[in-house]
Coordinates of C-alpha atoms in Angstrom, one line a residue:
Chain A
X157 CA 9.5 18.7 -5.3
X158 CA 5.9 18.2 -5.8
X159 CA 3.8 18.3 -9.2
X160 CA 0.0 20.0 -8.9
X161 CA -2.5 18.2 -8.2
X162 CA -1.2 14.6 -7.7
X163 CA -1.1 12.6 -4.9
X164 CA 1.9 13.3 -2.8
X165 CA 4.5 11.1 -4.5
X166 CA 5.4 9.4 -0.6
X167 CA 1.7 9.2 0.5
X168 CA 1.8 7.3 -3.0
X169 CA 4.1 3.9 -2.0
X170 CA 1.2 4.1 1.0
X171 CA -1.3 3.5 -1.7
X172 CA 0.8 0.5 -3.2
X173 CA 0.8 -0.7 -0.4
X174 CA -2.9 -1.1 0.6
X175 CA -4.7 -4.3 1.5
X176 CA -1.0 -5.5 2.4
X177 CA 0.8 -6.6 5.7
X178 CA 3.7 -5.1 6.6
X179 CA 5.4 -8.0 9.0
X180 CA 8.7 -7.0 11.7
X181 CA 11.9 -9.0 11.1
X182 CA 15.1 -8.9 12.9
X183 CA 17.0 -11.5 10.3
X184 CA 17.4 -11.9 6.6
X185 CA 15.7 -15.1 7.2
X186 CA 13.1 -13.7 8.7
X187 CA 12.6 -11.3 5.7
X188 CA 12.9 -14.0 3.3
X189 CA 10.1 -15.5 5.1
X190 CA 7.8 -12.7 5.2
X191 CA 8.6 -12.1 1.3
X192 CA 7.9 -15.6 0.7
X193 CA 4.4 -15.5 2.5
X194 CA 3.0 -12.2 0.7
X195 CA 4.5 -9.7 2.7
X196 CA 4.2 -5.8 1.0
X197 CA 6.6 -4.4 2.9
X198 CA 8.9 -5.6 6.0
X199 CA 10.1 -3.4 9.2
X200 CA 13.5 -4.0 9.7
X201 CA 14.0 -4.3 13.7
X202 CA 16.7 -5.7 15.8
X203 CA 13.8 -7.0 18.7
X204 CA 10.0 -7.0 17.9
X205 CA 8.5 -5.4 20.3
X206 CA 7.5 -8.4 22.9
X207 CA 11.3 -8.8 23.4
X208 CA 11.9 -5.1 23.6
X209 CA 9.4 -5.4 26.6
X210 CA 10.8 -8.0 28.2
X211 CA 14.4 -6.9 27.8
X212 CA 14.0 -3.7 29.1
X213 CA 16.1 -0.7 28.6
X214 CA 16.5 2.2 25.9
X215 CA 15.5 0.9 22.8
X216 CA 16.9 2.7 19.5
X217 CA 17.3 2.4 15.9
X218 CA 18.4 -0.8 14.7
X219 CA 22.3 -1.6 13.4
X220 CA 23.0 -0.5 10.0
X221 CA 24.3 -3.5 9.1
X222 CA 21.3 -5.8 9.9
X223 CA 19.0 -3.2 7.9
X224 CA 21.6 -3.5 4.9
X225 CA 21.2 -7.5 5.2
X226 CA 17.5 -7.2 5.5
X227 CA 17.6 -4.8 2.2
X228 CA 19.6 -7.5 0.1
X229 CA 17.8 -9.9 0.4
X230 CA 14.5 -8.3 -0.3
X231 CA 12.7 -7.3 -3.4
X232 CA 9.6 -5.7 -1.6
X233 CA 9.7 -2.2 0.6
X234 CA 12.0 -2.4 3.7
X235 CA 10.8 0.1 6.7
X236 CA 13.2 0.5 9.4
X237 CA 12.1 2.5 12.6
X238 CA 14.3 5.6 14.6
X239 CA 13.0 7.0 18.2
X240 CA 10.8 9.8 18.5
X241 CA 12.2 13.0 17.9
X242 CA 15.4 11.4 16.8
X243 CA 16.3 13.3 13.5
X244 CA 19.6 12.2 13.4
X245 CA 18.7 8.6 13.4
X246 CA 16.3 9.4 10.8
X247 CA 18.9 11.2 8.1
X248 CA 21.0 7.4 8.8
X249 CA 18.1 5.8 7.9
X250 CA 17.3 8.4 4.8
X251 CA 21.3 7.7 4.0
X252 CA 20.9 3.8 4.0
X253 CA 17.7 4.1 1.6
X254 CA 15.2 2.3 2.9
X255 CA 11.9 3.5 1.8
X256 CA 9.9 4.0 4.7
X257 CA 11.0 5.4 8.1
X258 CA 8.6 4.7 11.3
X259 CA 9.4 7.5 13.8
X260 CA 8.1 4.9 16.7
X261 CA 6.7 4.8 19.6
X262 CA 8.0 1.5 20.0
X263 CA 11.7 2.8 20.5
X264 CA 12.4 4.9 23.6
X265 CA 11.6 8.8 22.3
X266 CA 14.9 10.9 22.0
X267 CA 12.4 14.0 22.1
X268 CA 9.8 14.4 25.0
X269 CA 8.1 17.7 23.3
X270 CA 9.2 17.5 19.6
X271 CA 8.5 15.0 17.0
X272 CA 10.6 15.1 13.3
X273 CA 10.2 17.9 10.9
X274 CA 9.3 14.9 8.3
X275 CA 8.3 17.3 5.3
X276 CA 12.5 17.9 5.5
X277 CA 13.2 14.4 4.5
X278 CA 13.2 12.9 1.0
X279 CA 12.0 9.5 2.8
X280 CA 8.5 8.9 3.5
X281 CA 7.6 8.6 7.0
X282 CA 4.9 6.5 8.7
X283 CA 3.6 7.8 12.4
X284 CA 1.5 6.3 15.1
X285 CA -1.8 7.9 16.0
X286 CA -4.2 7.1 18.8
X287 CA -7.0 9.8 17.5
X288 CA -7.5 12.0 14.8
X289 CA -5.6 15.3 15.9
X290 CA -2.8 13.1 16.7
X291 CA -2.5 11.7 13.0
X292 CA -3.4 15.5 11.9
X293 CA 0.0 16.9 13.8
X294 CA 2.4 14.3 12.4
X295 CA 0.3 14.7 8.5
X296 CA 1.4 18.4 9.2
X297 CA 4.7 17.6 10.2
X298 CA 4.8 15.2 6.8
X299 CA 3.9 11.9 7.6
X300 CA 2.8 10.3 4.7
X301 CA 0.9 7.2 6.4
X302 CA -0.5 6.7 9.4
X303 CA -0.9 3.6 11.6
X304 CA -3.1 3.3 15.2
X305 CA 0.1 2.8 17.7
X306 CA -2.3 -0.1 19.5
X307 CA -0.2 -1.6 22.3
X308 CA 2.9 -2.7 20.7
X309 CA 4.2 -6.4 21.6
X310 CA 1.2 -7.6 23.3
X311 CA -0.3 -9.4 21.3
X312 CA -3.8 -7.8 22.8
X313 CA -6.0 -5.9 19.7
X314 CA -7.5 -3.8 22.0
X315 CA -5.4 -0.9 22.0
X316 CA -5.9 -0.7 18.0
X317 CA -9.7 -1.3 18.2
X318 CA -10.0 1.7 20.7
X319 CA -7.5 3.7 18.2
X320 CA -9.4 3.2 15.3
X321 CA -12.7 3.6 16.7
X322 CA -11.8 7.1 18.1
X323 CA -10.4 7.7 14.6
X324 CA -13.7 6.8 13.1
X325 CA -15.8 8.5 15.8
X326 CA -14.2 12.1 15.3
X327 CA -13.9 11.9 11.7
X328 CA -17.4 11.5 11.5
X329 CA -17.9 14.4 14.1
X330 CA -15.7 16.2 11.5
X331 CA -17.5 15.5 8.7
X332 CA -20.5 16.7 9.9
X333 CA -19.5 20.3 11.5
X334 CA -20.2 23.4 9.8
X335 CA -17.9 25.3 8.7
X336 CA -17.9 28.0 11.8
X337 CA -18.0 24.5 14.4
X338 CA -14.3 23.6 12.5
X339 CA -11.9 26.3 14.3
X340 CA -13.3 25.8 17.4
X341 CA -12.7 22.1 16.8
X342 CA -9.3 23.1 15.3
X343 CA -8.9 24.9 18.9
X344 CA -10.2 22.1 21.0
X345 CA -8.3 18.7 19.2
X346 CA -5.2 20.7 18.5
X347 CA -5.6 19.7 15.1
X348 CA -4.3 22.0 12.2
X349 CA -7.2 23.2 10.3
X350 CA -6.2 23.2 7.0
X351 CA -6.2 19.4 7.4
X352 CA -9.5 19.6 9.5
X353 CA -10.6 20.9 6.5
X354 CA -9.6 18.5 4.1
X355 CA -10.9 15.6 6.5
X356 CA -14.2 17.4 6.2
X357 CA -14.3 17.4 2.8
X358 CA -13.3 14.0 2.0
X359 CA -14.8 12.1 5.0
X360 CA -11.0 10.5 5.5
X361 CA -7.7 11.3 6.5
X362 CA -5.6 12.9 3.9
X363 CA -2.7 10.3 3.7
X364 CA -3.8 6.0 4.2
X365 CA -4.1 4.9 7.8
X366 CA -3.1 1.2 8.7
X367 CA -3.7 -0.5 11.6
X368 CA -0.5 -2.0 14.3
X369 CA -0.4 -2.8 17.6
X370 CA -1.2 -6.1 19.0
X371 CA -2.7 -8.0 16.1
X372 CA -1.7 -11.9 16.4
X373 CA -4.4 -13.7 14.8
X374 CA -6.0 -13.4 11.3
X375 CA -9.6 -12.1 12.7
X376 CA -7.6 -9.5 14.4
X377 CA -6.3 -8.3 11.2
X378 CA -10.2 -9.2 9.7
X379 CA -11.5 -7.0 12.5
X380 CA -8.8 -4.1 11.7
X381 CA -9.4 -4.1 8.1
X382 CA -13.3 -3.7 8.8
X383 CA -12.6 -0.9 11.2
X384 CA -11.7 0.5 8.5
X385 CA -7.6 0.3 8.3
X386 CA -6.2 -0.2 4.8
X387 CA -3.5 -2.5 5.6
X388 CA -2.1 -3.9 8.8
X389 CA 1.4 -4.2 10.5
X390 CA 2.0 -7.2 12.2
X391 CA 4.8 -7.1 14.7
X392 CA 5.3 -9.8 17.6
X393 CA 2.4 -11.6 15.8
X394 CA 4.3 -13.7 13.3
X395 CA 7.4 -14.5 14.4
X396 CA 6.7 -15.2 18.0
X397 CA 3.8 -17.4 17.1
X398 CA 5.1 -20.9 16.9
X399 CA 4.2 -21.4 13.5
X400 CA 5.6 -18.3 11.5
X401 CA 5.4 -19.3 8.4
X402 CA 1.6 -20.4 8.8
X403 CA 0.5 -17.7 10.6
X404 CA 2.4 -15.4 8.6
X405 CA 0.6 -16.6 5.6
X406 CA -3.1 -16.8 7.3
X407 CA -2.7 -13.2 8.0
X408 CA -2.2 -11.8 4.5
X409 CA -5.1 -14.2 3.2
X410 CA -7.3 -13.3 5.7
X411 CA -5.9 -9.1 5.1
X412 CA -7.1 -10.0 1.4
X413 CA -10.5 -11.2 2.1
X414 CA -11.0 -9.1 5.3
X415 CA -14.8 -9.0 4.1
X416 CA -15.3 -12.5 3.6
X417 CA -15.6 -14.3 6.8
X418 CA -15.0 -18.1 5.0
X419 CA -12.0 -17.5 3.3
X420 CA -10.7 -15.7 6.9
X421 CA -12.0 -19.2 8.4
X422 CA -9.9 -20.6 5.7
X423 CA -6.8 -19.2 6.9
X424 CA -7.7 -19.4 11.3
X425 CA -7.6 -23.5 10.0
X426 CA -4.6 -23.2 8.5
X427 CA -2.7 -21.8 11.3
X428 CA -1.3 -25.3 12.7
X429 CA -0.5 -23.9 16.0
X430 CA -1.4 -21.4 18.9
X431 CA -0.7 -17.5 18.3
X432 CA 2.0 -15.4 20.5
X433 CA 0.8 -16.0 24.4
X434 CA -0.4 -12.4 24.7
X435 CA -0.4 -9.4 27.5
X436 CA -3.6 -7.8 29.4
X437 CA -2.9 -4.1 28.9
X438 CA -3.6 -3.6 32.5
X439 CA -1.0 -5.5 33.8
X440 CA 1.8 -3.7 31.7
X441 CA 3.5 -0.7 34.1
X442 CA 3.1 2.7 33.2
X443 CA 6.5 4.0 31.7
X444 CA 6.1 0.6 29.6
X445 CA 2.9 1.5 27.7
X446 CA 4.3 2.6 24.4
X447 CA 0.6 4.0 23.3
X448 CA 1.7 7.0 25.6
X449 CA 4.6 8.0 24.3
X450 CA 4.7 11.2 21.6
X451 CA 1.3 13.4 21.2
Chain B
X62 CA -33.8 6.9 -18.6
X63 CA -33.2 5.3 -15.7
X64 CA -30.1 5.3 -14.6
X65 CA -29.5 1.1 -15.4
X66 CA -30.9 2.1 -19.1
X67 CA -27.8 4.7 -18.9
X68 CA -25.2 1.8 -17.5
X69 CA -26.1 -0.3 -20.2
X70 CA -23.8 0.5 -23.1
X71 CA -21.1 1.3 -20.1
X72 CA -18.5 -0.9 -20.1
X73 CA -17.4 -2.6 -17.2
X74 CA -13.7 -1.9 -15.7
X75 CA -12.6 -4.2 -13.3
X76 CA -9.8 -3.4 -10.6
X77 CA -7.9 -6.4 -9.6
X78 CA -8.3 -5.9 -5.3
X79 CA -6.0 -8.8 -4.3
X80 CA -3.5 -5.9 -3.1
X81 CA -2.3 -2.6 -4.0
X82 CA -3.6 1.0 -5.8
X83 CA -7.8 0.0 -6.5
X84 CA -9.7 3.0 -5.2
X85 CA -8.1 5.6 -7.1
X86 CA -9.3 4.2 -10.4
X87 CA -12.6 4.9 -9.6
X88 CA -12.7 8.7 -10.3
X89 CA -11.0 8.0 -13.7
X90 CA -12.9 5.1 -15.1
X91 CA -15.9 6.8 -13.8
X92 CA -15.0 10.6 -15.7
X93 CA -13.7 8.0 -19.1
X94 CA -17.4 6.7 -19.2
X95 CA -17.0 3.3 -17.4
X96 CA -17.9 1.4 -14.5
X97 CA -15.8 0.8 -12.2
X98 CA -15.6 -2.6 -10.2
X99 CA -13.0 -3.9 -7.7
X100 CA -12.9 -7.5 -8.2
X101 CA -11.2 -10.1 -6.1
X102 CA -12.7 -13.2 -7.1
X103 CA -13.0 -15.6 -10.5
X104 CA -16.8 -14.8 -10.6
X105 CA -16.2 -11.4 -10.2
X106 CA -13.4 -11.1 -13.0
X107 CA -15.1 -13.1 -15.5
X108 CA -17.6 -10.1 -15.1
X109 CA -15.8 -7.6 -16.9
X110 CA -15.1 -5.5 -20.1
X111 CA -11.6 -4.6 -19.2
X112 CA -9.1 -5.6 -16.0
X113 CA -7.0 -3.5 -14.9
X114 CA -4.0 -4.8 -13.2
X115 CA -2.8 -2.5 -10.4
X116 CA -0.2 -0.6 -8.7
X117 CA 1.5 -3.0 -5.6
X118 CA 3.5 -5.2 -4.8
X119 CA 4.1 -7.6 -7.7
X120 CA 5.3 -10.7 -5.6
X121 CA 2.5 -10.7 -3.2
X122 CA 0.4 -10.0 -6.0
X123 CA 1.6 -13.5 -8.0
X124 CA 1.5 -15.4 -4.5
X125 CA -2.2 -14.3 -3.8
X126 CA -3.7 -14.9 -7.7
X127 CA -1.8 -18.6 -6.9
X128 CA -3.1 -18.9 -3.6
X129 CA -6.8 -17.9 -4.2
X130 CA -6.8 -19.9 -7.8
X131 CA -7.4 -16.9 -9.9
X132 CA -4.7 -17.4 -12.2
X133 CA -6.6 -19.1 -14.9
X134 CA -9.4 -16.5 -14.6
X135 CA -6.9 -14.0 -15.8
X136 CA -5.3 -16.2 -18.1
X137 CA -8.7 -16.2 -20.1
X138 CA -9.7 -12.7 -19.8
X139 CA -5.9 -11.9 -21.1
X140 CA -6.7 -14.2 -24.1
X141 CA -10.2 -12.5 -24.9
X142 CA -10.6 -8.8 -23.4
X143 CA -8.3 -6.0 -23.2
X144 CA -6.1 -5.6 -20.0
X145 CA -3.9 -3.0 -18.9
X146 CA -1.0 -3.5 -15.8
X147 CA 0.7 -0.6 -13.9
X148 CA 3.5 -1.1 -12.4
X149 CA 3.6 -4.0 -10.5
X150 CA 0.5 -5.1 -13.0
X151 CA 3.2 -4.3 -16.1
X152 CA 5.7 -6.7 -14.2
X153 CA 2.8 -9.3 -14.5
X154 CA 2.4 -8.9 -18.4
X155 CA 5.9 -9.0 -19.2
X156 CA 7.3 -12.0 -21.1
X157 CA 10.6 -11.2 -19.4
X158 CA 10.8 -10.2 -15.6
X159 CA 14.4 -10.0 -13.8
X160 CA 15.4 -8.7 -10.4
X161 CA 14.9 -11.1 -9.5
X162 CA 13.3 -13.3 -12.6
X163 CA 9.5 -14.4 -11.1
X164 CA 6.6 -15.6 -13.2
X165 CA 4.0 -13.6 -15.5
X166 CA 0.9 -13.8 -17.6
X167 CA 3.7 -13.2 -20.6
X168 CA 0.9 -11.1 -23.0
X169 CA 3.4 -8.7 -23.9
X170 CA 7.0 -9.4 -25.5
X171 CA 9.1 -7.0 -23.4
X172 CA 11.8 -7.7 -20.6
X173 CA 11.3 -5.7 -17.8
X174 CA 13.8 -4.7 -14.5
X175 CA 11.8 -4.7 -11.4
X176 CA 12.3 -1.7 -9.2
X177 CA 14.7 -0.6 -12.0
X178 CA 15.1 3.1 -11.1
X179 CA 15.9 2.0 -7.4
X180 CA 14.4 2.6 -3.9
X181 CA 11.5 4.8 -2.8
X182 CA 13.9 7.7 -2.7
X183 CA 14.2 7.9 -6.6
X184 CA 10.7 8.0 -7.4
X185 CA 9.7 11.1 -8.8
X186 CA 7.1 13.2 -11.3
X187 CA 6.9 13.2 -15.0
X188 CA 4.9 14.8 -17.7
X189 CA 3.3 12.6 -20.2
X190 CA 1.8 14.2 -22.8
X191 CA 1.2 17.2 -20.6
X192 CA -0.4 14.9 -17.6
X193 CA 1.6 14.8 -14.7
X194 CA 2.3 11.5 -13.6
X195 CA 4.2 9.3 -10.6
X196 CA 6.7 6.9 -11.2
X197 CA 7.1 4.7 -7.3
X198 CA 9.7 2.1 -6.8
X199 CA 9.1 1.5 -10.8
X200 CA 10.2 -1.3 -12.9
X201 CA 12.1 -0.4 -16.2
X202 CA 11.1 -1.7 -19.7
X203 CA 14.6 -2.9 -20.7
X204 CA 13.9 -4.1 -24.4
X205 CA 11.2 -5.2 -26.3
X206 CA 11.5 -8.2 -27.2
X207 CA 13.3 -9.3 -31.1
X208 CA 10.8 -9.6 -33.9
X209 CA 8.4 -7.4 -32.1
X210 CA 9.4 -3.9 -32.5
X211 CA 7.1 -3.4 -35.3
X212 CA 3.9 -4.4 -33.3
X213 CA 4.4 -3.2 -29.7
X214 CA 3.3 0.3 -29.8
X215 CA 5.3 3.5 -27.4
X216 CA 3.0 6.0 -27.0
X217 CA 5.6 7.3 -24.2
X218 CA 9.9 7.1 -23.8
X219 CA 11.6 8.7 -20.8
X220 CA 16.1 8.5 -21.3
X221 CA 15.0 6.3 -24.0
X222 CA 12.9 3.7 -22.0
X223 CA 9.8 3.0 -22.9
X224 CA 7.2 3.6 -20.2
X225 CA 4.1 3.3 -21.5
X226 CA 3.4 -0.1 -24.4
X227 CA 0.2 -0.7 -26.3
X228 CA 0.5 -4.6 -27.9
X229 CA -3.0 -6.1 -29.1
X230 CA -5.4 -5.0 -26.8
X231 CA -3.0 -4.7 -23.9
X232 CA -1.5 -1.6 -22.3
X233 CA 1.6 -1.3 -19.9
X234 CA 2.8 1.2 -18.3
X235 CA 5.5 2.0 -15.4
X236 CA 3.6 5.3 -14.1
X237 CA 0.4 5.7 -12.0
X238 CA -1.3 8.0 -13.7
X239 CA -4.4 7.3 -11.2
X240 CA -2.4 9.3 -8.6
X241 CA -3.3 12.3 -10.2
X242 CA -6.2 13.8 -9.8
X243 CA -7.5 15.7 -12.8
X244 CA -9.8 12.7 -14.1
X245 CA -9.9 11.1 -16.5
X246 CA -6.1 10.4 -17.2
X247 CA -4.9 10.2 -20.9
X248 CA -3.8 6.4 -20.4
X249 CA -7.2 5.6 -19.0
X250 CA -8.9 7.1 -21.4
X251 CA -6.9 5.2 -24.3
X252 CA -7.5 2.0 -22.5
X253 CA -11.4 2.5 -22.1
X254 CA -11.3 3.3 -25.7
X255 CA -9.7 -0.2 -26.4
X256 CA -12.3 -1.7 -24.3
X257 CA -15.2 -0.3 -25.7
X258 CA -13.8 -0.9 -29.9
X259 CA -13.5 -4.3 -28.2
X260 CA -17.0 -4.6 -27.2
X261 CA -18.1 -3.2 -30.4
X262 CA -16.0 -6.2 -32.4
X263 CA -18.0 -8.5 -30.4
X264 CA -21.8 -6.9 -30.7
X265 CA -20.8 -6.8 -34.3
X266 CA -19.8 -10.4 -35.0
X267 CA -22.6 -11.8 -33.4

């Protein structure tokens, strides 16, 4: 179902919910908490990803039952994520009604070569990216927003920043091709080009494109933001800071103001305690760096 | 003429950028013969013709005009220039908000449900008058409020719900039509046209 000439009515909740944060929660609290400190959306997870980490293990899609909670108690959008690949995971999720699905890197993939068929799905779906053809495939296969996947539950921005950058770097590349340069590139990025195209015309991606992965401080979300991301997801970040509700709040008013560096001073004061301890990527083992998992 | 001489007479459509749908206006406003400015602070609202209160989240929306002081701002430009809220921006106007109840600017006497139609999976497409528009995680206009049905305007009903309400110089509706891109929308074209009568009450009285 689609009218001419709108914007795609599930890239449209995307553009609601610009210049937002979207925070993970595994309890109603913890949802009530987000809500309470501006939250526009919350992921509804059963470990952030720090834990996930730690604990080891396949991760998968969260219990039904703590997404239902999660939904009752909130007025704003409830996300829930399903593995890689894991369709049937996905038509649950679709079936309990939240309104966003993250097919996540963060989860153990169900699907080494395939990611969903999201244009099948009456749910919008979000999708990590770590360059441009990436977040062209999953646009192709439906998703409606894209995110950087960053390094998931480290606490560490760099991943994102590198993500982003690229993103930048090859959109301008994009932008400025000729028209006879954009099949080759098509060819070369395994990008589709009917999207190529589109990015070449409107000097962006077609759908938003958030920023996640590692951001624990309000300049972290201040430096996404000016990357150009129109909204970050905070993960870890918040609730395994030691002051949630502070640093909860410091990151939307500093995701507000992304551009104005006192008012993002502002909220680094406010903070009344140190962020989530954090993780050098290099020291992470390889089967553990979630960046690396899907194409 | 320059074109500042050609700005001139253009009146000035600001965006609240707090949160939620901004950019998309621009296109609209712009092809409706305004000027479009995203604004986030008191200074900058004060600036303006017209606000526009956007498509978001309407909760984070209250907690950040709190939060960054701009509620009198808007109080005042509600009392003395026209303002239009979409969706979460129509929550804001309401006089009546429940699901849960929160706070609002109260400029319009209507009670409205928020997220009334249910979750993302019910939004859908309508036409209004022959312009395709999107109705996302919308709040319903339950009634307008006793004594007023004479002076709140409904240019549009869907299953006998108003979704779009003209009241004094404000404008509510449930839709986005700035999702759609054949510019200028209807709705912002009637709302540009309130702004600029506006403008001409004022040139005139002094």
């Amino acid at each position: 179902m689609s009218a001419a000439n709108t914007i795609n009515i599930k890239t449209g909740l995307a553009e609601m919910l610009k210049g937002g944060v979207i925070m993970d929660v595994v309890t109603a609290e913890q949802a009530k908490v987000a809500e309470d400190a501006g939250a526009v959306a919350v992921m509804a997870l059963e470990r952030v990803p720090s834990d996930i980490r730690k604990d080891g293990g396949v991760a998968r899609m969260s219990p039904p039952d703590l997404i239902q909670e999660i939904i009752d108690v909130s007025s704003i959008p409830v996300m829930a994520k399903c593995r890689i690949g894991h369709f049937a995971e996905a038509q649950l999720l679709q079936a309990l009604n939240v309104d966003y699905i993250d097919e996540s890197e963060v989860l153990t993939p169900a699907d080494e070569e395939h990611h969903i068929a999201k244009n099948d799905f009456k749910v919008p779906f979000v999708c990590g990216a770590t360059n441009l053809a990436e977040a062209l495939r999953r646009i192709g296969e439906g998703a409606a927003l894209i995110r950087t996947k960053g390094e998931p539950g480290t606490g560490n921005v760099v991943e994102a920043v590198r993500h982003l950058r690229q993103m930048n770097k090859e959109i301008r590349a994009v932008v400025h091709s000729d028209e006879t340069e954009l099949m080759a590139m098509a060819k070369v990025m395994g990008a589709p080009y009917e999207l190529l195209k589109l990015v070449r015309e409107h000097g962006r991606l077609p759908v938003p494109n958030f920023a996640a992965g590692g951001i624990a401080t309000p300049a972290d979300a201040a430096l996404c933001m000016q990357l150009g991301a129109e909204s970050v997801f905070v993960g870890s970040g918040i609730f395994k800071s030691d002051n949630p509700e502070k640093f909860a709040k410091a990151i939307v008013k500093a995701t507000a103001h992304f551009d104005d560096p006192a008012i993002v001073l502002e909220a680094t004061k406010e903070l009344e305690g140190v962020a989530m301890r954090g993780t050098e990527i290099s020291e992470i083992e390889e089967p553990m760096l979630m960046a690396n998992r899907g194409w | 003429m320059s074109s500042d001489d050609t700005n001139q007479n253009k009146p000035v459509i600001g965006v609240l950028a707090l949160q939620g749908c901004v950019t998309p206006h621009q296109p609209h406003i712009e092809a409706a013969g305004g000027i479009y400015k995203a604004v986030k602070t008191a200074a900058q609202t004060s600036a303006v013709d017209g606000l526009i209160l956007p498509g978001g989240e309407s909760t984070t929306m209250l907690k950040l005009i709190d939060r960054f002081g701009l509620e009198d701002i808007i109080r005042e430009v509600c009392q003395t220039r026209p303002v239009w809220g979409i969706c979460a921006g129509a929550i804001l106007m309401a006089e009546i908000v429940t699901n849960p109840s929160q706070k609002s600017f109260a400029c319009i006497p209507m009670e409205i449900i928020r997220n009334g139609y249910g979750s993302q999976i019910d939004s859908k497409y309508e036409q209004i008058q022959n312009y395709p528009v999107s109705f996302i995680r919308a709040p319903i206009i339950e009634c307008i409020l006793d004594g007023h049905e004479d002076d709140v305007k409904i240019p549009a009903m869907i299953d006998d719900k108003a979704v779009w309400v003209e009241y004094k110089d404000f404008m509510a509706t449930t839709f986005h039509p700035e999702l759609t891109l054949d510019f200028p929308s209807p709705m912002h074209q009637s709302f540009i046209g309130k702004v600029v009568a506006r403008i001409g009450e004022k040139t005139l009285a002094a």
